[in-house]
PDB file of C-alpha atoms in Angstrom:
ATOM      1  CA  UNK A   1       0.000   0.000   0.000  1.00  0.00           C
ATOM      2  CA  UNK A   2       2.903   2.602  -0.818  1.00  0.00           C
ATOM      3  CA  UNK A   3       0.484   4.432  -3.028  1.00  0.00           C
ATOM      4  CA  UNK A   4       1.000   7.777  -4.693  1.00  0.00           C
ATOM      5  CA  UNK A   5      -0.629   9.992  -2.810  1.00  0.00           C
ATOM      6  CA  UNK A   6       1.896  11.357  -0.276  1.00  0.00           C
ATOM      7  CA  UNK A   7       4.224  12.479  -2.650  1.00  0.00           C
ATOM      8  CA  UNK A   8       1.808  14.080  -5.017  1.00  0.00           C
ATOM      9  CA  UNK A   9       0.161  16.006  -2.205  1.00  0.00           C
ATOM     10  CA  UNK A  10       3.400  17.064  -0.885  1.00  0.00           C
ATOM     11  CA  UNK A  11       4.118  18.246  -5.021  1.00  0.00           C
ATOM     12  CA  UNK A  12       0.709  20.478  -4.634  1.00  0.00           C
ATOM     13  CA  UNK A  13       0.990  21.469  -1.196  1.00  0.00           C
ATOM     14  CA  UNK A  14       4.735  23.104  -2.922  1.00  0.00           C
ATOM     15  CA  UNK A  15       3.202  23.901  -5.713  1.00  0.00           C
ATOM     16  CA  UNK A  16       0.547  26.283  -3.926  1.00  0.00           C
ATOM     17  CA  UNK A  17       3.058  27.337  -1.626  1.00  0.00           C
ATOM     18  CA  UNK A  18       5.525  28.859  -4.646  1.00  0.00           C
ATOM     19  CA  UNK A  19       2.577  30.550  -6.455  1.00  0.00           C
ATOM     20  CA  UNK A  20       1.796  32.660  -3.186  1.00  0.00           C
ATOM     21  CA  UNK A  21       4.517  33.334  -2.952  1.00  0.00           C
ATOM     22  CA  UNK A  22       5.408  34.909  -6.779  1.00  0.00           C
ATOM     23  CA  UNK A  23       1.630  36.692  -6.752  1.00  0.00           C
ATOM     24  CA  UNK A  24       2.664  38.896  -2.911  1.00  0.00           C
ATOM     25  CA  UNK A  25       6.236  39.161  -3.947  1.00  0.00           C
ATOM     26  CA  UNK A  26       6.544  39.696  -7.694  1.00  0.00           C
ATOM     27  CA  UNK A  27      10.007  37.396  -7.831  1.00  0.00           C
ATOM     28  CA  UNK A  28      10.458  35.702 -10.956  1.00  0.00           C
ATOM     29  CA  UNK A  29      12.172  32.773  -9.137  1.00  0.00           C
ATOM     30  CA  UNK A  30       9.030  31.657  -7.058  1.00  0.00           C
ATOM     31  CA  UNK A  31       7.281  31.682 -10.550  1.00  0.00           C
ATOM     32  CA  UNK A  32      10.087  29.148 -11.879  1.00  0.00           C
ATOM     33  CA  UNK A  33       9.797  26.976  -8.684  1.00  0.00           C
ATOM     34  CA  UNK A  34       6.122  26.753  -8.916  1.00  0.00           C
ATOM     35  CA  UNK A  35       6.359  25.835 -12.220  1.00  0.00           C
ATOM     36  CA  UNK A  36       8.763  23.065 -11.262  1.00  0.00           C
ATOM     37  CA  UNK A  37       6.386  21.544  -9.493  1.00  0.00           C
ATOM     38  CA  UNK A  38       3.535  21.628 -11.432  1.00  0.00           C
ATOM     39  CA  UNK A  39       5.599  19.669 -14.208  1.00  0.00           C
ATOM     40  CA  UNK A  40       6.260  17.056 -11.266  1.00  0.00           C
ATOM     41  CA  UNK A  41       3.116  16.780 -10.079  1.00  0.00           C
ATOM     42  CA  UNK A  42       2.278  16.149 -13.791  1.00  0.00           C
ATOM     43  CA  UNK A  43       4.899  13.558 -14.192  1.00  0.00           C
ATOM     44  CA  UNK A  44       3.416  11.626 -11.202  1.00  0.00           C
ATOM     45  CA  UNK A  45      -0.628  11.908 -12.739  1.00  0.00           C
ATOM     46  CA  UNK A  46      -2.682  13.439 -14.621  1.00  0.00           C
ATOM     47  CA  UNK A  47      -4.465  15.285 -12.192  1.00  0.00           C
ATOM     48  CA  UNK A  48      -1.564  17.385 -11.832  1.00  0.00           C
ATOM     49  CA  UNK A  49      -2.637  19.311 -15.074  1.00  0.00           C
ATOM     50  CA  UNK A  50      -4.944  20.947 -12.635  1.00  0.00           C
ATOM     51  CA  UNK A  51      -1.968  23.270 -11.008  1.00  0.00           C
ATOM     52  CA  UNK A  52      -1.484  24.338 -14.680  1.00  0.00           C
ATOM     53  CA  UNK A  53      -4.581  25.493 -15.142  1.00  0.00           C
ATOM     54  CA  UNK A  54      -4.870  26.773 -11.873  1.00  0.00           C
ATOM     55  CA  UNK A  55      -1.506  28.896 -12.274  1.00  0.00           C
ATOM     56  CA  UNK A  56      -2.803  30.486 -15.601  1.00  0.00           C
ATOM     57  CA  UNK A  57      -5.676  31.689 -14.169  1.00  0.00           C
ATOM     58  CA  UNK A  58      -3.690  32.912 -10.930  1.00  0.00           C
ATOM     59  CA  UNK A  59      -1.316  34.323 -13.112  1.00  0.00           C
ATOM     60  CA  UNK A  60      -3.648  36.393 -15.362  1.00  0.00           C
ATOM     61  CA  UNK A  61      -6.245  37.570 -12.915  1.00  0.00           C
ATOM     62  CA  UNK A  62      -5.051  37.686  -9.288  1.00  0.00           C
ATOM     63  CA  UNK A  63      -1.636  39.815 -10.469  1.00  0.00           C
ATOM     64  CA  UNK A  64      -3.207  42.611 -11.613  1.00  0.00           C
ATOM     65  CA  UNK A  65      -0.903  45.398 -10.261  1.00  0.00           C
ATOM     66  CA  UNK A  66       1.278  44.216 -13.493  1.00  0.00           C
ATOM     67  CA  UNK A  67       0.632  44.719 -17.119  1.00  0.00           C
ATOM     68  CA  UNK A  68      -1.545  42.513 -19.061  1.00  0.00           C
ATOM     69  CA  UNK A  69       1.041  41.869 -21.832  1.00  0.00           C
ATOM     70  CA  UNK A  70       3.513  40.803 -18.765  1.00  0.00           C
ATOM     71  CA  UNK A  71       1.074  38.983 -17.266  1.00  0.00           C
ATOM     72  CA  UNK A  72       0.288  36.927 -21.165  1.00  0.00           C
ATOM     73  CA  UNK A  73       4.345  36.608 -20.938  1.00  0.00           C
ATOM     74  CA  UNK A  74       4.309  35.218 -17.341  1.00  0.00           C
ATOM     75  CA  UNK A  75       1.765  32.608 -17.958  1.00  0.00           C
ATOM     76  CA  UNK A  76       3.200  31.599 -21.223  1.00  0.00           C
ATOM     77  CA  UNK A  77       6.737  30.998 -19.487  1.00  0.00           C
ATOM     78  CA  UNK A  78       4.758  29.427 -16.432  1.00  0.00           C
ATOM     79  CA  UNK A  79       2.989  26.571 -18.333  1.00  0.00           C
ATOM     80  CA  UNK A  80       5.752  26.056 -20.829  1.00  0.00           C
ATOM     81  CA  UNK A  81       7.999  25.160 -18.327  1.00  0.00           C
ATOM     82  CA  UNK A  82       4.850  23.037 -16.650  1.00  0.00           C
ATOM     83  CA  UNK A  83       3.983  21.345 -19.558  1.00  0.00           C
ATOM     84  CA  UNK A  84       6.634  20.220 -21.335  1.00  0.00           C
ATOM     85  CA  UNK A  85       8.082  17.371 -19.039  1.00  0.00           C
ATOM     86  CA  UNK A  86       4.519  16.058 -20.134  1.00  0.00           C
ATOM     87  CA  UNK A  87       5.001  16.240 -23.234  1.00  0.00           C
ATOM     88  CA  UNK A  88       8.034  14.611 -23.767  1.00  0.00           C
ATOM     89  CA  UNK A  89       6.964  11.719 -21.570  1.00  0.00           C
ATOM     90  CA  UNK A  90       3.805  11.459 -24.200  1.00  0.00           C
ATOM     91  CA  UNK A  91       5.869  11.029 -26.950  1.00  0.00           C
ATOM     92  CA  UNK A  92       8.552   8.740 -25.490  1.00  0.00           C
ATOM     93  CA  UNK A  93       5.463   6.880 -24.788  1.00  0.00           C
ATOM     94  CA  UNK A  94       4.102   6.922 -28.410  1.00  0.00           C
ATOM     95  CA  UNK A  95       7.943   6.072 -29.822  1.00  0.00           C
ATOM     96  CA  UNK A  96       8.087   2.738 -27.090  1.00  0.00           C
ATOM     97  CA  UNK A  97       4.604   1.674 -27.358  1.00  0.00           C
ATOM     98  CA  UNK A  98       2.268   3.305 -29.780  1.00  0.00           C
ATOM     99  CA  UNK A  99       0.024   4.653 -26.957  1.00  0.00           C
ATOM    100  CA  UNK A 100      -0.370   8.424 -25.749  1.00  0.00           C
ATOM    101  CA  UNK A 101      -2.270   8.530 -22.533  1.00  0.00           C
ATOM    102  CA  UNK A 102      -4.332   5.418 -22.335  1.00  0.00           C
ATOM    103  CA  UNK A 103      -7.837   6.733 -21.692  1.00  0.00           C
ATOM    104  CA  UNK A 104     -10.407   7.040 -24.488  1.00  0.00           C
ATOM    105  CA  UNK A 105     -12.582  10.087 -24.595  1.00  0.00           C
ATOM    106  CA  UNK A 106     -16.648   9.261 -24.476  1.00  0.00           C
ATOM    107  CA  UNK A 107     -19.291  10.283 -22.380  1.00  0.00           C
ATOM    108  CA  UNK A 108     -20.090   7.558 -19.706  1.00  0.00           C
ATOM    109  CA  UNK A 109     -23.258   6.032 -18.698  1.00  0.00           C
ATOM    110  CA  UNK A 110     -24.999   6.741 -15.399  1.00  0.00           C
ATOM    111  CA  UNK A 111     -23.573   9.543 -14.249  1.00  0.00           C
ATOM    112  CA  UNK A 112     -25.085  10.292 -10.727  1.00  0.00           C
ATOM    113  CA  UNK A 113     -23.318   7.505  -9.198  1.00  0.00           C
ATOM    114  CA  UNK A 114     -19.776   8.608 -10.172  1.00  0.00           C
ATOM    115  CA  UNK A 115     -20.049  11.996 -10.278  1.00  0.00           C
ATOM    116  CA  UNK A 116     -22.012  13.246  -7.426  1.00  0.00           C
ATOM    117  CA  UNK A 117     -23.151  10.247  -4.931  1.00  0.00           C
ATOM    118  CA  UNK A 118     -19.869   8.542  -5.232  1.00  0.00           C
ATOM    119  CA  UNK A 119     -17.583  11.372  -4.599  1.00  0.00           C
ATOM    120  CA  UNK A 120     -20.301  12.698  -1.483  1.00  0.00           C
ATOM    121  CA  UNK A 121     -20.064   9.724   0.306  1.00  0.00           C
ATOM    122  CA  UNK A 122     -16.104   9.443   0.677  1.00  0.00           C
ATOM    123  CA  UNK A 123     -15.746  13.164   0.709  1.00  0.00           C
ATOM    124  CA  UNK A 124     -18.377  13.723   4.055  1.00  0.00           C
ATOM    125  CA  UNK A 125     -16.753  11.657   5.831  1.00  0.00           C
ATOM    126  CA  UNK A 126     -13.850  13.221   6.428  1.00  0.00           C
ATOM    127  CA  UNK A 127     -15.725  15.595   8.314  1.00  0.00           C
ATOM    128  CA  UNK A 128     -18.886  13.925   9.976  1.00  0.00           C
ATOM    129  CA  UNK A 129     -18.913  10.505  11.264  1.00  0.00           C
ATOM    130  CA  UNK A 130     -19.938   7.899   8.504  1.00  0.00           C
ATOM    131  CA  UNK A 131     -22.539   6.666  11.249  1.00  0.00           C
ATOM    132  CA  UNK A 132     -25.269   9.101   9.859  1.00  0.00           C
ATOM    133  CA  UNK A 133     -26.731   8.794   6.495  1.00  0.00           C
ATOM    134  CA  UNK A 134     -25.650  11.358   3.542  1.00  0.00           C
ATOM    135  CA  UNK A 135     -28.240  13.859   4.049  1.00  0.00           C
ATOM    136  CA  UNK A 136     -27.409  14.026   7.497  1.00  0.00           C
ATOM    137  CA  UNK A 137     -23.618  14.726   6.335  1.00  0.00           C
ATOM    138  CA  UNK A 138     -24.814  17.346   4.196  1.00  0.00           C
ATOM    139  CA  UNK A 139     -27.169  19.484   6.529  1.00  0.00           C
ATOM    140  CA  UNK A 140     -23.828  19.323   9.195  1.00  0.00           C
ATOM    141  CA  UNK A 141     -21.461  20.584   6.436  1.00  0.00           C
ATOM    142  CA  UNK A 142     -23.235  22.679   4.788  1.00  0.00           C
ATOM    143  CA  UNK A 143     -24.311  24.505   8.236  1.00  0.00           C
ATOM    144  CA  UNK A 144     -20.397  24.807   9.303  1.00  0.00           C
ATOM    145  CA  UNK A 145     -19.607  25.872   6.329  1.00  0.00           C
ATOM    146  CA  UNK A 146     -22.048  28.757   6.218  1.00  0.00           C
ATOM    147  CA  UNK A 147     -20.734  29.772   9.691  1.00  0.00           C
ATOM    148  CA  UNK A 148     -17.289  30.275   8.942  1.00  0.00           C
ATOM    149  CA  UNK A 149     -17.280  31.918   5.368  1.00  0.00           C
ATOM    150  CA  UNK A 150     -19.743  34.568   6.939  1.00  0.00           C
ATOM    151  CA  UNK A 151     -17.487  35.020  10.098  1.00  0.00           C
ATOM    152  CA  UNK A 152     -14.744  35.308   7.072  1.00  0.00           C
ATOM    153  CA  UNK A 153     -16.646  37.969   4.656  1.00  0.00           C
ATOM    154  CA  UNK A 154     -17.146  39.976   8.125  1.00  0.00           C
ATOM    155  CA  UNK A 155     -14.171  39.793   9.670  1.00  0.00           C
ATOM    156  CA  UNK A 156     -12.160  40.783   6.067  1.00  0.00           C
ATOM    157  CA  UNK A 157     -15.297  43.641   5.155  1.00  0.00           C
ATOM    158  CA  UNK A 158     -16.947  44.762   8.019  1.00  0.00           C
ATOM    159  CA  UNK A 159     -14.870  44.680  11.399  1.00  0.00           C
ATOM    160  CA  UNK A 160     -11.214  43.874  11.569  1.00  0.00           C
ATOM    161  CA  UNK A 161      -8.689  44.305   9.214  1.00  0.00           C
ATOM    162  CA  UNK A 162      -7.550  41.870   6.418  1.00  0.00           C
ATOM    163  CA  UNK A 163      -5.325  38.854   7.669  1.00  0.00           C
ATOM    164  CA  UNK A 164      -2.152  37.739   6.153  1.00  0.00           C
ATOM    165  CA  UNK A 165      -4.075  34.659   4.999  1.00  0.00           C
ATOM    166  CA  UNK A 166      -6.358  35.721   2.448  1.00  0.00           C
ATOM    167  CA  UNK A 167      -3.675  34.868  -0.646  1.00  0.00           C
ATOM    168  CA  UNK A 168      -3.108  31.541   0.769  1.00  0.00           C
ATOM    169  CA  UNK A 169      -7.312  31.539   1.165  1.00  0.00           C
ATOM    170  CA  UNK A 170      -7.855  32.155  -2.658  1.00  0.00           C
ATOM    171  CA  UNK A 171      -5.459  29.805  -3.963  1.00  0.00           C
ATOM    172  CA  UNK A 172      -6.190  27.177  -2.575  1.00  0.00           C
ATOM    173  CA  UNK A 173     -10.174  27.354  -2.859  1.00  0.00           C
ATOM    174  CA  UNK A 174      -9.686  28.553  -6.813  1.00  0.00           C
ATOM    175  CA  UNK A 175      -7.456  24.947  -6.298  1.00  0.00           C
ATOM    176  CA  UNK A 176      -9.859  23.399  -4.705  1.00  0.00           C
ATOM    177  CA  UNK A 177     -12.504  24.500  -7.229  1.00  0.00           C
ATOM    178  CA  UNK A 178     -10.312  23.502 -10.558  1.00  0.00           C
ATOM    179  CA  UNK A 179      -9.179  19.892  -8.930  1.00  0.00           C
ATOM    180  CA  UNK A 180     -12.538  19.185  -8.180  1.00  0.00           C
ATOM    181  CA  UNK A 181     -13.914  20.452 -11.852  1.00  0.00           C
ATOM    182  CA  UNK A 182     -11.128  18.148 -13.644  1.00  0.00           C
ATOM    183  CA  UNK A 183     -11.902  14.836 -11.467  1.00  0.00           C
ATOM    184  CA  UNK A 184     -15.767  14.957 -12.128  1.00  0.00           C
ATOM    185  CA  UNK A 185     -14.751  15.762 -16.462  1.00  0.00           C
ATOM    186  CA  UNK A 186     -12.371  13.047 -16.031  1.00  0.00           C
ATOM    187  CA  UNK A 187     -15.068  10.734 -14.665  1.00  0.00           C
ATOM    188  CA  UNK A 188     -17.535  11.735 -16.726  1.00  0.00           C
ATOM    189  CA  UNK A 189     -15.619  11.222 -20.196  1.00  0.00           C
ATOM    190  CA  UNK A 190     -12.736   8.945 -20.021  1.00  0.00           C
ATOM    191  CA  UNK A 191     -14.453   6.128 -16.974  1.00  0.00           C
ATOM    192  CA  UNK A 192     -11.433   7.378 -14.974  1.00  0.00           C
ATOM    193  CA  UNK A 193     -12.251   6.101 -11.652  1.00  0.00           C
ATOM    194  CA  UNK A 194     -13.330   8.917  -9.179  1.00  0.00           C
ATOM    195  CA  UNK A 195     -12.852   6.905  -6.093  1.00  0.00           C
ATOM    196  CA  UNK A 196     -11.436   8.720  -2.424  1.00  0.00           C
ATOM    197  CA  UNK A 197      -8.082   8.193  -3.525  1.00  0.00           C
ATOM    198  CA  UNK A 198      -8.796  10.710  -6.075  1.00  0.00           C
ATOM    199  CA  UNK A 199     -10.356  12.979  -4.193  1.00  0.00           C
ATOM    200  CA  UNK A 200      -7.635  13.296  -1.181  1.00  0.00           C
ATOM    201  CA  UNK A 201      -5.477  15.484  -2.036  1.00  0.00           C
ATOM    202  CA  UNK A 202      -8.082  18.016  -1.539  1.00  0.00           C
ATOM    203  CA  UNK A 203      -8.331  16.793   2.036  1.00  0.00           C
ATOM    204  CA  UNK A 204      -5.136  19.114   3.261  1.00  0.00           C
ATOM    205  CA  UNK A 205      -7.295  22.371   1.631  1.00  0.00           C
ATOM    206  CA  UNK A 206      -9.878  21.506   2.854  1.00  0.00           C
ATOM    207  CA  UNK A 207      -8.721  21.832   6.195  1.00  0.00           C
ATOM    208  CA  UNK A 208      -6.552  24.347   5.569  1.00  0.00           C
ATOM    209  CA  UNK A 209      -9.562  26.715   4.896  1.00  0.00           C
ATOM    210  CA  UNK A 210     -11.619  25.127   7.461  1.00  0.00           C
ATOM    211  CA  UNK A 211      -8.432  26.730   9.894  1.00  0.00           C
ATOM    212  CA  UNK A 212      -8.580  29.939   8.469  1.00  0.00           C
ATOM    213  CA  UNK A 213     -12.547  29.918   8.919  1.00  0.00           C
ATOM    214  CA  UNK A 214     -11.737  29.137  12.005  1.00  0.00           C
ATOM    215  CA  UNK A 215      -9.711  31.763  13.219  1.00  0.00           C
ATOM    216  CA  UNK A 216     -12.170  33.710  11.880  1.00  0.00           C
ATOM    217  CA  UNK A 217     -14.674  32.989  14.228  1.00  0.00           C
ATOM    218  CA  UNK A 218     -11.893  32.852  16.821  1.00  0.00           C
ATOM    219  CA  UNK A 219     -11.077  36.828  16.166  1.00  0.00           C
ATOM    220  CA  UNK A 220     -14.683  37.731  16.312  1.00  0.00           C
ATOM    221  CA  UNK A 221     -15.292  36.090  19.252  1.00  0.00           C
ATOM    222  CA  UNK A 222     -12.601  38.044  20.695  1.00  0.00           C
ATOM    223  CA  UNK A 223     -14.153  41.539  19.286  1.00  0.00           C
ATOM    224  CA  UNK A 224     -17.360  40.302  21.529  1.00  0.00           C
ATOM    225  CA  UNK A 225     -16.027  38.613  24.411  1.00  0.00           C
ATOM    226  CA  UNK A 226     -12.906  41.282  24.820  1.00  0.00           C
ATOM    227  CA  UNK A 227     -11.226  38.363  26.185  1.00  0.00           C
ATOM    228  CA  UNK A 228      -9.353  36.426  24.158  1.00  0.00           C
ATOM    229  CA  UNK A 229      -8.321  33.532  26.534  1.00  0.00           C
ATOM    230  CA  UNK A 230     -12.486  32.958  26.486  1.00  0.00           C
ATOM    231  CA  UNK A 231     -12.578  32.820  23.165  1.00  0.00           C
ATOM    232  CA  UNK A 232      -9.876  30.730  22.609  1.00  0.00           C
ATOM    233  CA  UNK A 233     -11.190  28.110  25.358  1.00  0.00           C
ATOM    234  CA  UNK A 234     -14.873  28.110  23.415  1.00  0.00           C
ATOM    235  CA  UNK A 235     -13.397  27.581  20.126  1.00  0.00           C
ATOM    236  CA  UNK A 236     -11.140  24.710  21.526  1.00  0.00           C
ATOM    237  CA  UNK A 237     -14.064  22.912  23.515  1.00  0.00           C
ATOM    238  CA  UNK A 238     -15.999  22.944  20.311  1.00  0.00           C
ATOM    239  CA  UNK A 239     -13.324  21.193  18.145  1.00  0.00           C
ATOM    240  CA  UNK A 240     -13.619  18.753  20.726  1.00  0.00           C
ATOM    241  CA  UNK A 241     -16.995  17.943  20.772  1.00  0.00           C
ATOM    242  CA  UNK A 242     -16.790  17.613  17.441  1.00  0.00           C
ATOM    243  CA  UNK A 243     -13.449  14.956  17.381  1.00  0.00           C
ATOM    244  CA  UNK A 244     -15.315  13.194  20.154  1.00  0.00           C
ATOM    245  CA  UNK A 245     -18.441  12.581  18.575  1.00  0.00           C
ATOM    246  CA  UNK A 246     -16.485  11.706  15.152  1.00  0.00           C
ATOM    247  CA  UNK A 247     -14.102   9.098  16.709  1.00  0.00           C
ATOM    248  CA  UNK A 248     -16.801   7.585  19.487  1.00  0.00           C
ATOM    249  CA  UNK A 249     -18.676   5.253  16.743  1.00  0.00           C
ATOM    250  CA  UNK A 250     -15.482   4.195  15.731  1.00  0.00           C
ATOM    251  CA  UNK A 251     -14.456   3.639  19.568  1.00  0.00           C
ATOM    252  CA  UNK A 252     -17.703   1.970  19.850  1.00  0.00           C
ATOM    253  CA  UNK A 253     -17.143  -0.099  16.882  1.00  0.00           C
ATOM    254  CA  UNK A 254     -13.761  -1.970  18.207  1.00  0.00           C
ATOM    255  CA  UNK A 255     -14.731  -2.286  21.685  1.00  0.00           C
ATOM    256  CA  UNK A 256     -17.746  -4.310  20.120  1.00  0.00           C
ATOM    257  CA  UNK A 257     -15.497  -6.810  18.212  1.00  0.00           C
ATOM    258  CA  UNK A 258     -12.645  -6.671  21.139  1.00  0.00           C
ATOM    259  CA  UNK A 259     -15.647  -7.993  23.332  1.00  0.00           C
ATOM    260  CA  UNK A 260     -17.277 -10.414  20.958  1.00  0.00           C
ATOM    261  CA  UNK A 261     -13.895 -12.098  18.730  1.00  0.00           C
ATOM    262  CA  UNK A 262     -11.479 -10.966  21.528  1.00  0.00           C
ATOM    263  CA  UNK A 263      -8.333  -8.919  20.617  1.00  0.00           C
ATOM    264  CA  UNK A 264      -7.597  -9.655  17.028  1.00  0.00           C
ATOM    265  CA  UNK A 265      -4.397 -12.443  16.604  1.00  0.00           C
ATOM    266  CA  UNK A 266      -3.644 -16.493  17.397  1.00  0.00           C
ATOM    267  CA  UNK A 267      -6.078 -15.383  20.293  1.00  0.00           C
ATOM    268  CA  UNK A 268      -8.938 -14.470  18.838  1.00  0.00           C
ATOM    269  CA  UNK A 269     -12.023 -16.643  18.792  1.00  0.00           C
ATOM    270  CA  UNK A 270     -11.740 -16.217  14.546  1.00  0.00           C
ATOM    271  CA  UNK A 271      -8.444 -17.627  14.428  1.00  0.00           C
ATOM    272  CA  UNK A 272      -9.708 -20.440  17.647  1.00  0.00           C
ATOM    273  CA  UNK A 273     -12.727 -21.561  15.718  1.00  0.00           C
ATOM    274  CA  UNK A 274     -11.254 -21.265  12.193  1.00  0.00           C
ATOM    275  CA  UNK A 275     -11.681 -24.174  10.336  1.00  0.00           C
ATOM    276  CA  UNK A 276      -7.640 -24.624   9.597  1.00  0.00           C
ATOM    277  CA  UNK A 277      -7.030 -24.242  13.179  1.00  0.00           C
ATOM    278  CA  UNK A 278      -9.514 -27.014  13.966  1.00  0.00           C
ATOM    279  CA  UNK A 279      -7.857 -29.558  11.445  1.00  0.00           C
ATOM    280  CA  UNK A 280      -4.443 -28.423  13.498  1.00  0.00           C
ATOM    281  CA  UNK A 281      -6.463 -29.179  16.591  1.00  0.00           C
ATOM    282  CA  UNK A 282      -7.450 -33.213  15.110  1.00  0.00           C
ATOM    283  CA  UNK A 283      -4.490 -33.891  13.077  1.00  0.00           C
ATOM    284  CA  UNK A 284      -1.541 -33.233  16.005  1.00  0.00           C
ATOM    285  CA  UNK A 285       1.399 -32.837  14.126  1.00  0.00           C
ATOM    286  CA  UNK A 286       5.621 -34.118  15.395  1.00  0.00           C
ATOM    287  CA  UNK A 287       7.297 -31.097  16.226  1.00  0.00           C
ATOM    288  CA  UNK A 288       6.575 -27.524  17.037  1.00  0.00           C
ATOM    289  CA  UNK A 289       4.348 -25.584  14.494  1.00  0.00           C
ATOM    290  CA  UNK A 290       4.939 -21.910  13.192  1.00  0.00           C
TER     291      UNK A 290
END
């Protein structure tokens, strides 16, 4: 199970990180590194096309304070440089085998399962216990959600002043947004398989925004309360309620097998009553068995 996931992730998580960093600073260099990794991430899957089209748009509309024939320039140089490790691997893969990318385009059958129950299912759960049924899931989400974009849109517009985290904000949910756009095409026309591995690199944005949401609420508790320790303390008990109530079905779960198989191993009454373990127990073997 040394799947592909940490890596790519960590080729994203860089990737977002360099991009920030060229749009506040303006340094060529960050735009170069960025682009770096977007060819890696690339190299590794086809997913990765998404920080290519995610840097273009950065590129051309969130770096305004720069002229629009230098921003044209920028992109260009930005997905050249993302692209073309790509490319060549395409064709090297054309010259060896006669393929290009494996996937033929067509739109797919029964879509609502793939596309939008599917991808709902794994996604909700990493957020509300799997115990309660979808719509359940949803209602919870959709509820926190609402809570901290609005403490967000007033604690940037209305009350306090803007937080060094808004760049980091807008990348990664225009990110977010793009990733998510490409996985449902890509299941929809080319049966690529939209499963939770797919969908987890979006996990670490995910909460990544939920933190900044956070700390939203966290800063306008403290324009309230005029206390911040209090605020700080409510914040924290409510993160636990919610861990608790997410991890005691799963406590629940393992006490419940613990106390009906007994603790998994030789010991357990699925390895004692196993049918190879009861031939052992009839046909006593010479010597000492491993």
């Amino acid at each position: 199970y040394l799947w592909s996931e940490p890596v790519f992730i960590l080729m994203l998580i860089m990737f977002i990180y360099c991009i920030t960093q060229y749009l506040e600073k303006q340094r060529l260099r960050f735009l170069v590194l960025a682009a770096a990794f977007a060819a890696l991430s690339c190299l590794q899957r086809y997913a990765g096309l998404t920080t290519v089209i995610t840097g273009g748009i950065l590129i051309l509309f969130l770096n305004r304070n720069i002229p629009l024939y230098s921003r044209f320039k920028r992109s260009f140089l930005f997905g050249l440089i993302a692209i073309l490790p790509l490319c060549l691997w395409i064709m090297r893969s054309r010259l060896v085998s006669s393929t290009n990318i494996d996937y033929s385009l067509g739109l797919q059958p029964d879509l609502l399962s793939p596309i939008v129950i599917r991808p709902l299912e794994d996604v909700t759960t990493w957020l509300v216990t799997r115990e309660l049924q979808l719509p359940a899931r949803l209602i919870i989400i959709g509820i926190l959600l609402s809570v901290l974009i609005a403490a967000e849109i007033i604690r940037r517009h209305k009350m306090l002043r803007q937080s060094s985290d808004t760049k980091i904000a807008q990348v990664s949910g225009i990110f977010s947004l793009v990733y998510a756009a490409f996985i449902i095409t890509a299941a929809a026309t080319v049966a690529a398989d939209s499963n939770e591995r797919m969908w987890s690199p979006l996990f670490v944005f995910l909460i990544l925004l939920m933190l900044i949401g956070i700390d939203s609420v966290a800063g306008l508790l403290d324009r309230f309360l005029k206390k911040p320790s209090a605020s700080n303390l409510l914040v924290s008990g409510i993160i636990c309620l919610w861990l608790f109530f997410y991890c005691l079905p799963i406590f629940q779960q393992t006490a419940s097998f613990y106390h009906r198989y007994g603790v998994p191993g030789s010991n357990s009454s699925l390895w004692r009553n196993a049918p190879l373990a009861n031939w052992l127990e009839n046909h006593r073997l010479d010597g000492a068995l491993f």
